């Protein structure tokens, strides 16, 4: 089949892997390419430009990229047979970590661009159009990146906003300090300008993003005197923007959870009662070997302090099982920590050996079946906690922000303050509004509720 229509614009397909920061970056890449005539397509078939925005965090994540590239190679050849070009770009953390390997293994890739260099995509595209050589751009230029990004277009009532990038913590299992570079904070004025622009387009909830979001620090806004601000002050400041009703932030590190931020969680109503605070393991020996810089007791103490400031807060976490040297009794300590904290939700993973990280070279790597068994036990416990947290909402009336239409006719999907999905019968006109919903039941992955009429809510 040949398409004889004159092409008005060019089509762009972006596939995003990994964390929310990559979701944000993909959105910004699309925004950057729009003035060049690229509009987003739903599938890679026939696209003029395909970008894979990749993740390097675990071995499986990185492998997916190469299998996807294999499929794209065929699509590129199909398009070439029609006399047209498909350019392929690999962006994100695999690009940063394995740039030269990608160009060696997949010669048909046109551009490799790291997470701190994607603002240069327009130039790279121009270069790719001129020659067929490999283009590799993996400098760290965070400040320049944010300065060069185009105006933001909102895509619904919620939005991510990157305020901090990179990591100086060097946990011994993790690639992020190498793929994202050193910790950098954006300045208050740039963040406020982006938040205002989002609010003006109807965004009601912003999620501030950073690999170590609570390490964010910056001088006060232009014209204001005083000491550097931390995340608590930033959240209080953003809460003053008209239209922004909810503020979240992720991911926090226990070492940077300061009193100013805890106080803000207790006092600022627009800050949602949900905190993702990864701990990874419950044994001090393992925590030390992971270079986390805190003990299990310190973490549990922090949780207690946060709960006394905001009693209803939902705590979420990340866990790694089978880190090198983790014994059966170390693992029991992880289970004990989970029991002590009582999580509303959590992510848990088998340790994955990442090239170039200290953990990969450590002795006493844990056997795969052992990791499987520990992961299953941990996940069963976390799942019980998640279900009971969800069950505890039944009968309560929660403010829900309506984010999208549901799968069923007349159904809308929103979020509770605790980040649970809530299914409600409601009209599409509710999109973007926050309304009280009485929770009546739970499904495996969501809450179900009914809209409370104004007079009932007041009663
Ligand atoms: N900056 C955040 C998140 C980093 S990556 C933080 O410090 O918490 C997200 C999660 O992936 C981590 O919290 C960790 O649980 C997991 N992870 C990172 N490296 C891993 C590895 N090598 N194997 C398995 N899980 C890993
Ligand atoms: Fe990785 Fe640790 Fe940094 Fe988080 S704090 S990004 S887990 S090195
Ligand atoms: Fe993955 Fe990079 Fe995010 S490695 S988790 S995409 S910071």
Coordinates of C-alpha atoms and ligand atoms in Angstrom, one line a residue:
X1 CA 0.0 0.0 0.0
X2 CA 1.4 3.4 -0.9
X3 CA 0.4 6.6 0.6
X4 CA 0.2 9.3 -2.1
X5 CA -1.0 12.1 0.1
X6 CA 1.3 15.0 0.5
X7 CA 2.7 14.9 4.0
X8 CA 1.8 18.0 5.9
X9 CA 3.9 17.3 8.9
X10 CA 6.1 14.6 10.3
X11 CA 5.2 11.9 12.7
X12 CA 7.0 11.1 15.9
X13 CA 6.6 8.0 18.1
X14 CA 8.1 7.9 21.6
X15 CA 8.2 4.8 23.7
X16 CA 9.0 5.5 27.4
X17 CA 10.5 3.1 29.8
X18 CA 11.5 3.5 33.5
X19 CA 10.6 6.2 36.0
X20 CA 8.4 9.3 36.0
X21 CA 11.4 11.4 35.1
X22 CA 11.5 9.7 31.8
X23 CA 7.7 10.3 31.3
X24 CA 8.5 14.0 32.0
X25 CA 11.4 14.0 29.6
X26 CA 9.4 12.3 26.8
X27 CA 6.7 15.0 27.1
X28 CA 9.4 17.7 26.9
X29 CA 11.0 16.0 23.9
X30 CA 7.6 16.0 22.1
X31 CA 7.2 19.7 23.0
X32 CA 10.7 20.4 21.6
X33 CA 10.0 18.7 18.3
X34 CA 6.5 20.1 17.8
X35 CA 7.7 23.5 16.3
X36 CA 9.7 21.4 13.8
X37 CA 6.5 19.9 12.5
X38 CA 6.5 16.6 14.4
X39 CA 3.2 15.4 15.9
X40 CA 2.8 12.4 18.1
X41 CA 1.8 9.0 16.6
X42 CA 0.2 6.1 18.4
X43 CA 2.5 3.4 16.9
X44 CA 6.1 3.3 15.4
X45 CA 4.9 1.9 12.1
X46 CA 5.7 4.5 9.4
X47 CA 6.8 7.2 11.8
X48 CA 9.5 9.7 10.6
X49 CA 11.2 9.6 13.9
X50 CA 11.1 7.0 16.7
X51 CA 12.6 7.8 20.1
X52 CA 13.1 5.1 22.7
X53 CA 13.4 6.8 26.0
X54 CA 15.2 4.1 28.0
X55 CA 15.8 2.8 31.5
X56 CA 19.0 1.2 32.8
X57 CA 18.0 0.4 36.3
X58 CA 17.7 -3.4 36.1
X59 CA 19.1 -5.8 33.5
X60 CA 15.6 -6.6 32.1
X61 CA 14.9 -3.0 31.5
X62 CA 18.0 -2.6 29.4
X63 CA 17.4 -5.8 27.5
X64 CA 14.0 -4.6 26.4
X65 CA 15.6 -1.8 24.5
X66 CA 17.6 -4.1 22.2
X67 CA 14.6 -6.3 21.4
X68 CA 12.6 -3.2 20.6
X69 CA 15.4 -2.0 18.4
X70 CA 15.3 -5.3 16.5
X71 CA 11.6 -4.6 15.6
X72 CA 12.3 -1.0 14.6
X73 CA 15.0 -2.2 12.3
X74 CA 12.4 -3.9 10.2
X75 CA 10.0 -0.9 10.2
X76 CA 12.9 1.3 9.1
X77 CA 13.6 -1.1 6.2
X78 CA 9.9 -1.1 5.2
X79 CA 9.9 2.7 5.1
X80 CA 13.1 2.8 3.1
X81 CA 11.5 0.5 0.5
X82 CA 8.9 3.2 0.1
X83 CA 11.7 5.7 -0.5
X84 CA 11.2 7.4 2.9
X85 CA 13.4 7.6 5.9
X86 CA 12.7 6.6 9.5
X87 CA 15.2 8.1 12.0
X88 CA 15.7 6.2 15.2
X89 CA 16.9 7.8 18.4
X90 CA 17.8 6.1 21.7
X91 CA 17.4 8.5 24.6
X92 CA 17.5 8.1 28.3
X93 CA 19.6 6.1 30.7
X94 CA 20.7 3.2 28.4
X95 CA 21.8 5.9 25.9
X96 CA 23.9 7.4 28.7
X97 CA 25.3 4.2 30.0
X98 CA 25.8 2.2 26.8
X99 CA 26.0 4.8 24.0
X100 CA 28.9 3.3 22.1
X101 CA 27.6 -0.3 22.6
X102 CA 24.3 0.8 21.0
X103 CA 25.9 2.2 17.9
X104 CA 28.1 -0.9 17.6
X105 CA 25.2 -3.4 18.2
X106 CA 22.5 -1.5 16.2
X107 CA 24.2 0.4 13.4
X108 CA 20.8 1.5 12.1
X109 CA 20.3 3.7 15.2
X110 CA 20.8 7.3 14.0
X111 CA 21.1 9.2 17.3
X112 CA 22.0 8.3 20.8
X113 CA 21.2 11.1 23.3
X114 CA 21.6 11.1 27.0
X115 CA 19.1 12.4 29.6
X116 CA 20.9 15.7 30.1
X117 CA 21.5 16.4 26.4
X118 CA 18.0 15.9 24.7
X119 CA 17.5 19.6 24.3
X120 CA 19.9 19.3 21.5
X121 CA 17.6 16.9 19.5
X122 CA 16.7 19.6 16.9
X123 CA 20.4 20.1 16.0
X124 CA 21.0 16.3 16.1
X125 CA 18.1 15.7 13.7
X126 CA 19.5 18.3 11.3
X127 CA 22.9 16.5 11.5
X128 CA 21.3 13.1 11.0
X129 CA 19.5 14.4 7.9
X130 CA 22.8 15.5 6.4
X131 CA 25.0 12.5 7.1
X132 CA 24.6 8.9 8.0
X133 CA 27.3 8.8 10.7
X134 CA 26.5 7.8 14.3
X135 CA 25.6 10.7 16.5
X136 CA 26.3 10.3 20.1
X137 CA 25.4 13.1 22.5
X138 CA 25.8 12.3 26.2
X139 CA 27.2 15.4 27.9
X140 CA 25.8 16.5 31.2
X141 CA 24.3 20.0 30.6
X142 CA 21.3 20.2 33.0
X143 CA 21.1 23.9 33.3
X144 CA 21.3 24.5 29.6
X145 CA 18.7 21.8 29.1
X146 CA 16.0 23.4 31.1
X147 CA 16.8 26.9 29.6
X148 CA 16.4 25.5 26.1
X149 CA 13.2 23.6 26.6
X150 CA 10.1 25.0 24.9
X151 CA 7.0 26.2 26.7
X152 CA 5.1 23.5 28.3
X153 CA 1.7 22.2 27.1
X154 CA -0.5 20.6 29.7
X155 CA -2.0 17.2 28.9
X156 CA -4.7 17.0 31.5
X157 CA -5.4 18.0 35.1
X158 CA -2.2 16.4 36.5
X159 CA 1.4 17.0 35.5
X160 CA 4.9 16.1 36.4
X161 CA 7.4 18.9 37.0
X162 CA 11.1 18.1 37.3
X163 CA 12.8 20.2 40.0
X164 CA 15.9 18.2 40.8
X165 CA 18.0 15.7 38.8
X166 CA 20.9 13.4 39.4
X167 CA 22.2 11.7 42.5
X168 CA 25.3 12.0 44.7
X169 CA 24.3 9.1 47.0
X170 CA 26.0 6.2 45.1
X171 CA 24.0 3.3 46.6
X172 CA 26.2 0.4 45.6
X173 CA 23.5 -1.3 43.6
X174 CA 22.4 1.7 41.5
X175 CA 23.3 3.1 38.1
X176 CA 21.4 6.4 38.5
X177 CA 24.4 8.5 39.7
X178 CA 26.2 7.4 36.5
X179 CA 23.3 7.8 34.1
X180 CA 21.8 11.1 35.4
X181 CA 25.0 12.7 36.8
X182 CA 25.4 14.8 39.9
X183 CA 22.6 16.3 42.0
X184 CA 21.4 19.5 40.4
X185 CA 18.4 21.7 41.6
X186 CA 16.5 24.0 39.3
X187 CA 15.9 27.5 40.7
X188 CA 12.7 28.6 42.3
X189 CA 11.8 31.1 39.6
X190 CA 12.0 28.6 36.8
X191 CA 9.9 26.1 38.8
X192 CA 7.3 28.7 39.7
X193 CA 7.1 29.9 36.0
X194 CA 6.5 26.3 34.9
X195 CA 3.9 25.6 37.6
X196 CA 2.1 28.8 36.8
X197 CA 2.0 28.0 33.1
X198 CA 0.6 24.5 33.9
X199 CA -2.1 26.0 36.3
X200 CA -3.1 28.5 33.6
X201 CA -3.9 25.5 31.3
X202 CA -6.1 23.8 33.9
X203 CA -3.6 21.6 35.8
X204 CA -4.8 21.0 39.3
X205 CA -2.2 18.7 40.7
X206 CA 1.6 18.8 40.2
X207 CA 4.0 16.1 41.1
X208 CA 7.5 17.5 41.7
X209 CA 10.1 15.1 40.4
X210 CA 13.7 14.4 41.4
X211 CA 15.9 11.3 41.7
X212 CA 16.4 12.8 45.2
X213 CA 13.6 15.3 45.2
X214 CA 14.0 16.2 48.9
X215 CA 17.7 17.1 48.3
X216 CA 16.3 20.0 46.3
X217 CA 17.8 23.3 47.6
X218 CA 18.0 26.7 46.0
X219 CA 18.3 30.4 46.8
X220 CA 15.0 32.1 47.5
X221 CA 13.1 33.6 44.6
X222 CA 14.7 36.7 42.9
X223 CA 14.3 39.8 45.1
X224 CA 13.8 37.8 48.3
X225 CA 16.5 37.8 51.0
X226 CA 17.3 34.9 53.3
X227 CA 18.8 31.4 53.4
X228 CA 18.6 28.8 50.8
X229 CA 15.2 27.1 50.5
X230 CA 14.5 23.4 50.9
X231 CA 11.6 21.4 49.5
X232 CA 9.3 22.3 52.4
X233 CA 9.6 26.0 51.5
X234 CA 9.2 25.4 47.8
X235 CA 6.0 23.4 48.4
X236 CA 4.5 26.1 50.6
X237 CA 5.4 28.7 47.9
X238 CA 3.9 26.6 45.1
X239 CA 0.7 26.1 47.1
X240 CA 0.0 29.8 46.7
X241 CA -0.5 29.5 43.0
X242 CA -4.1 29.8 42.1
X243 CA -5.5 26.7 40.5
X244 CA -2.9 24.3 41.9
X245 CA -4.9 22.3 44.5
X246 CA -2.6 19.4 45.1
X247 CA 1.1 19.0 45.4
X248 CA 3.1 15.7 45.5
X249 CA 6.8 15.0 45.3
X250 CA 8.8 11.9 44.5
X251 CA 11.3 10.2 45.1
X252 CA 12.6 11.1 48.6
X253 CA 15.6 9.8 50.3
X254 CA 15.6 9.1 54.1
X255 CA 18.8 11.1 54.5
X256 CA 17.3 14.3 53.1
X257 CA 13.9 14.1 55.0
X258 CA 14.4 17.3 57.0
X259 CA 12.3 18.9 59.7
X260 CA 11.2 21.7 57.4
X261 CA 9.7 19.3 54.9
X262 CA 8.1 17.2 57.7
X263 CA 6.5 20.3 59.1
X264 CA 5.2 21.3 55.7
X265 CA 3.6 17.9 55.3
X266 CA 1.8 18.5 58.6
X267 CA 0.7 22.0 57.9
X268 CA 0.2 22.6 54.1
X269 CA -3.2 21.3 53.1
X270 CA -2.3 21.2 49.4
X271 CA 0.5 18.8 50.1
X272 CA -1.0 15.3 49.7
X273 CA -0.8 12.8 52.5
X274 CA 1.3 10.3 50.6
X275 CA 5.1 9.8 50.8
X276 CA 7.3 7.5 48.8
X277 CA 10.3 6.9 51.0
X278 CA 12.4 3.9 49.8
X279 CA 14.4 2.0 52.4
X280 CA 15.5 -1.0 50.3
X281 CA 16.2 -3.4 53.2
X282 CA 15.7 -3.8 56.9
X283 CA 19.1 -5.2 58.0
X284 CA 21.7 -2.6 59.1
X285 CA 24.5 -4.7 57.7
X286 CA 22.9 -4.8 54.3
X287 CA 22.0 -1.1 54.5
X288 CA 25.6 -0.3 55.2
X289 CA 26.8 -2.5 52.4
X290 CA 24.3 -0.7 50.1
X291 CA 25.8 2.6 51.2
X292 CA 22.3 3.9 52.1
X293 CA 23.8 6.1 54.9
X294 CA 21.2 5.3 57.6
X295 CA 20.0 2.4 59.8
X296 CA 16.6 0.7 60.0
X297 CA 16.0 2.3 63.3
X298 CA 16.6 5.8 61.9
X299 CA 14.1 5.0 59.1
X300 CA 11.5 3.8 61.5
X301 CA 12.1 6.8 63.7
X302 CA 11.6 9.1 60.7
X303 CA 8.3 7.4 59.8
X304 CA 7.1 7.9 63.4
X305 CA 8.0 11.6 63.2
X306 CA 6.2 12.0 59.8
X307 CA 3.1 10.3 61.1
X308 CA 3.0 12.4 64.2
X309 CA 3.0 15.5 61.9
X310 CA 0.5 14.0 59.4
X311 CA -1.3 11.1 61.1
X312 CA -3.2 9.9 58.0
X313 CA -0.1 9.8 55.7
X314 CA 0.2 6.8 53.4
X315 CA 3.7 5.5 53.2
X316 CA 5.1 3.8 50.2
X317 CA 8.5 2.3 49.6
X318 CA 11.0 0.4 47.4
X319 CA 12.7 -2.8 48.4
X320 CA 15.5 -4.9 47.0
X321 CA 15.8 -8.6 47.9
X322 CA 18.9 -10.7 47.5
X323 CA 21.5 -7.9 47.6
X324 CA 25.0 -9.6 47.8
X325 CA 25.7 -11.0 51.2
X326 CA 22.0 -10.8 52.3
X327 CA 21.4 -13.8 54.5
X328 CA 18.1 -15.4 55.4
X329 CA 18.2 -13.6 58.8
X330 CA 18.9 -10.3 57.1
X331 CA 15.9 -10.8 55.0
X332 CA 13.8 -11.6 58.1
X333 CA 14.8 -8.1 59.2
X334 CA 13.3 -6.6 56.0
X335 CA 10.0 -8.4 56.8
X336 CA 10.2 -7.1 60.4
X337 CA 10.7 -3.5 59.1
X338 CA 7.7 -3.8 56.7
X339 CA 5.6 -5.1 59.6
X340 CA 6.7 -2.1 61.7
X341 CA 6.1 0.5 59.1
X342 CA 2.8 -0.8 57.5
X343 CA 3.0 0.4 53.9
X344 CA 0.1 1.5 51.8
X345 CA 1.9 0.4 48.7
X346 CA 5.4 -0.5 47.6
X347 CA 7.6 -1.7 44.8
X348 CA 9.9 -4.6 45.3
X349 CA 12.6 -6.0 43.1
X350 CA 15.2 -8.8 42.9
X351 CA 18.7 -7.4 43.1
X352 CA 20.0 -7.0 39.5
X353 CA 23.7 -6.9 39.0
X354 CA 24.5 -3.7 37.1
X355 CA 27.8 -3.3 35.3
X356 CA 30.1 -0.6 36.8
X357 CA 28.4 -0.5 40.2
X358 CA 30.2 -1.7 43.3
X359 CA 27.5 -4.3 44.1
X360 CA 28.2 -6.1 40.9
X361 CA 31.7 -7.0 42.0
X362 CA 30.8 -8.0 45.6
X363 CA 31.3 -11.5 46.8
X364 CA 28.4 -13.7 48.0
X365 CA 25.9 -13.0 45.2
X366 CA 22.6 -14.5 46.2
X367 CA 21.3 -17.4 44.0
X368 CA 18.3 -16.7 41.7
X369 CA 15.9 -19.2 43.3
X370 CA 16.6 -17.7 46.7
X371 CA 15.8 -14.2 45.4
X372 CA 12.6 -15.5 43.9
X373 CA 11.5 -17.0 47.2
X374 CA 12.3 -13.9 49.2
X375 CA 10.6 -11.7 46.7
X376 CA 7.4 -13.8 46.8
X377 CA 7.3 -13.7 50.6
X378 CA 7.9 -9.9 50.7
X379 CA 5.4 -9.2 48.0
X380 CA 2.7 -11.3 49.8
X381 CA 3.2 -9.2 52.9
X382 CA 3.2 -5.9 51.1
X383 CA 0.1 -6.9 49.2
X384 CA -1.7 -7.7 52.4
X385 CA -0.8 -4.3 53.8
X386 CA -1.9 -2.6 50.6
X387 CA -5.3 -4.4 50.6
X388 CA -5.9 -3.6 54.2
X389 CA -5.0 0.1 53.6
X390 CA -7.5 0.1 50.8
X391 CA -10.2 -1.6 52.8
X392 CA -9.8 0.9 55.6
X393 CA -11.1 3.6 53.2
X394 CA -14.5 1.9 52.8
X395 CA -17.2 4.1 54.3
X396 CA -15.0 7.2 54.2
X397 CA -15.6 10.3 52.1
X398 CA -12.5 11.3 50.2
X399 CA -11.8 14.3 47.9
X400 CA -11.2 12.8 44.5
X401 CA -9.5 14.6 41.5
X402 CA -11.1 13.3 38.3
X403 CA -8.3 12.6 35.8
X404 CA -9.8 10.6 32.9
X405 CA -12.8 8.7 31.6
X406 CA -13.1 5.0 32.8
X407 CA -13.4 1.9 30.7
X408 CA -17.1 1.6 31.3
X409 CA -19.7 4.0 29.9
X410 CA -20.5 6.8 32.4
X411 CA -17.5 6.0 34.5
X412 CA -14.7 8.4 35.6
X413 CA -11.4 7.6 37.2
X414 CA -9.8 9.8 39.7
X415 CA -7.3 9.7 42.5
X416 CA -7.7 9.9 46.3
X417 CA -5.3 12.0 48.3
X418 CA -3.4 8.7 49.0
X419 CA -2.8 8.2 45.3
X420 CA -5.4 5.3 45.0
X421 CA -7.3 5.1 41.8
X422 CA -11.0 5.7 42.4
X423 CA -13.8 4.5 40.0
X424 CA -17.0 6.6 40.1
X425 CA -20.1 7.0 38.0
X426 CA -19.9 10.6 36.9
X427 CA -20.3 12.8 33.9
X428 CA -17.3 13.7 31.8
X429 CA -17.8 17.3 32.8
X430 CA -16.2 16.3 36.1
X431 CA -12.8 16.0 34.4
X432 CA -10.3 18.2 36.3
X433 CA -12.5 18.8 39.3
X434 CA -12.1 17.7 42.8
X435 CA -15.3 16.4 44.5
X436 CA -16.2 14.3 47.6
X437 CA -16.6 10.6 46.9
X438 CA -18.0 8.1 49.4
X439 CA -15.9 4.9 49.1
X440 CA -18.1 1.8 49.0
X441 CA -15.8 -1.0 47.9
X442 CA -12.5 -2.1 46.6
X443 CA -11.3 -3.9 43.5
X444 CA -7.9 -5.5 43.2
X445 CA -6.3 -2.2 42.0
X446 CA -8.7 0.5 42.9
X447 CA -11.4 1.9 45.1
X448 CA -15.0 2.2 44.0
X449 CA -17.3 5.0 45.2
X450 CA -20.2 7.3 44.6
X451 CA -20.3 11.1 44.3
X452 CA -21.6 12.8 47.4
X453 CA -24.1 15.6 46.5
X454 CA -23.2 19.0 47.9
X455 CA -25.9 19.0 50.5
X456 CA -25.0 15.5 51.8
X457 CA -21.3 16.6 51.9
X458 CA -22.3 19.5 54.1
X459 CA -24.5 17.5 56.3
Ligands
LIG1 N1 16.2 7.7 43.6 C1 15.3 6.8 44.0 C2 14.9 5.7 43.1 C3 16.0 5.0 42.3 S1 15.6 3.7 41.2 C4 15.7 6.3 45.4 O1 16.8 6.6 45.8 O2 15.0 5.7 46.0 C5 14.1 3.0 41.8 C6 14.2 1.8 42.6 O3 14.8 0.7 41.8 C7 15.2 1.9 43.8 O4 14.6 2.4 44.9 C8 15.5 0.4 44.0 O5 14.6 -0.2 44.9 C9 15.4 -0.2 42.6 N2 16.7 -0.5 42.1 C10 17.8 0.3 41.8 N3 18.8 -0.4 41.4 C11 18.5 -1.7 41.4 C12 19.2 -2.9 41.1 N4 20.4 -2.9 40.7 N5 18.5 -4.1 41.3 C13 17.2 -4.1 41.7 N6 16.5 -3.0 42.0 C14 17.1 -1.8 41.9
LIG2 FE1 20.1 5.2 43.2 FE2 20.6 5.4 45.8 FE3 20.7 7.6 44.2 FE4 18.3 6.5 44.7 S1 19.7 7.4 46.2 S2 19.1 7.1 42.7 S3 18.8 4.3 44.8 S4 22.1 5.8 44.1
LIG3 FE1 15.5 4.1 34.8 FE2 17.0 6.2 34.5 FE3 14.7 6.5 35.7 S1 17.7 4.2 34.9 S2 14.5 4.5 36.7 S3 15.0 5.9 33.6 S4 16.6 7.6 36.2

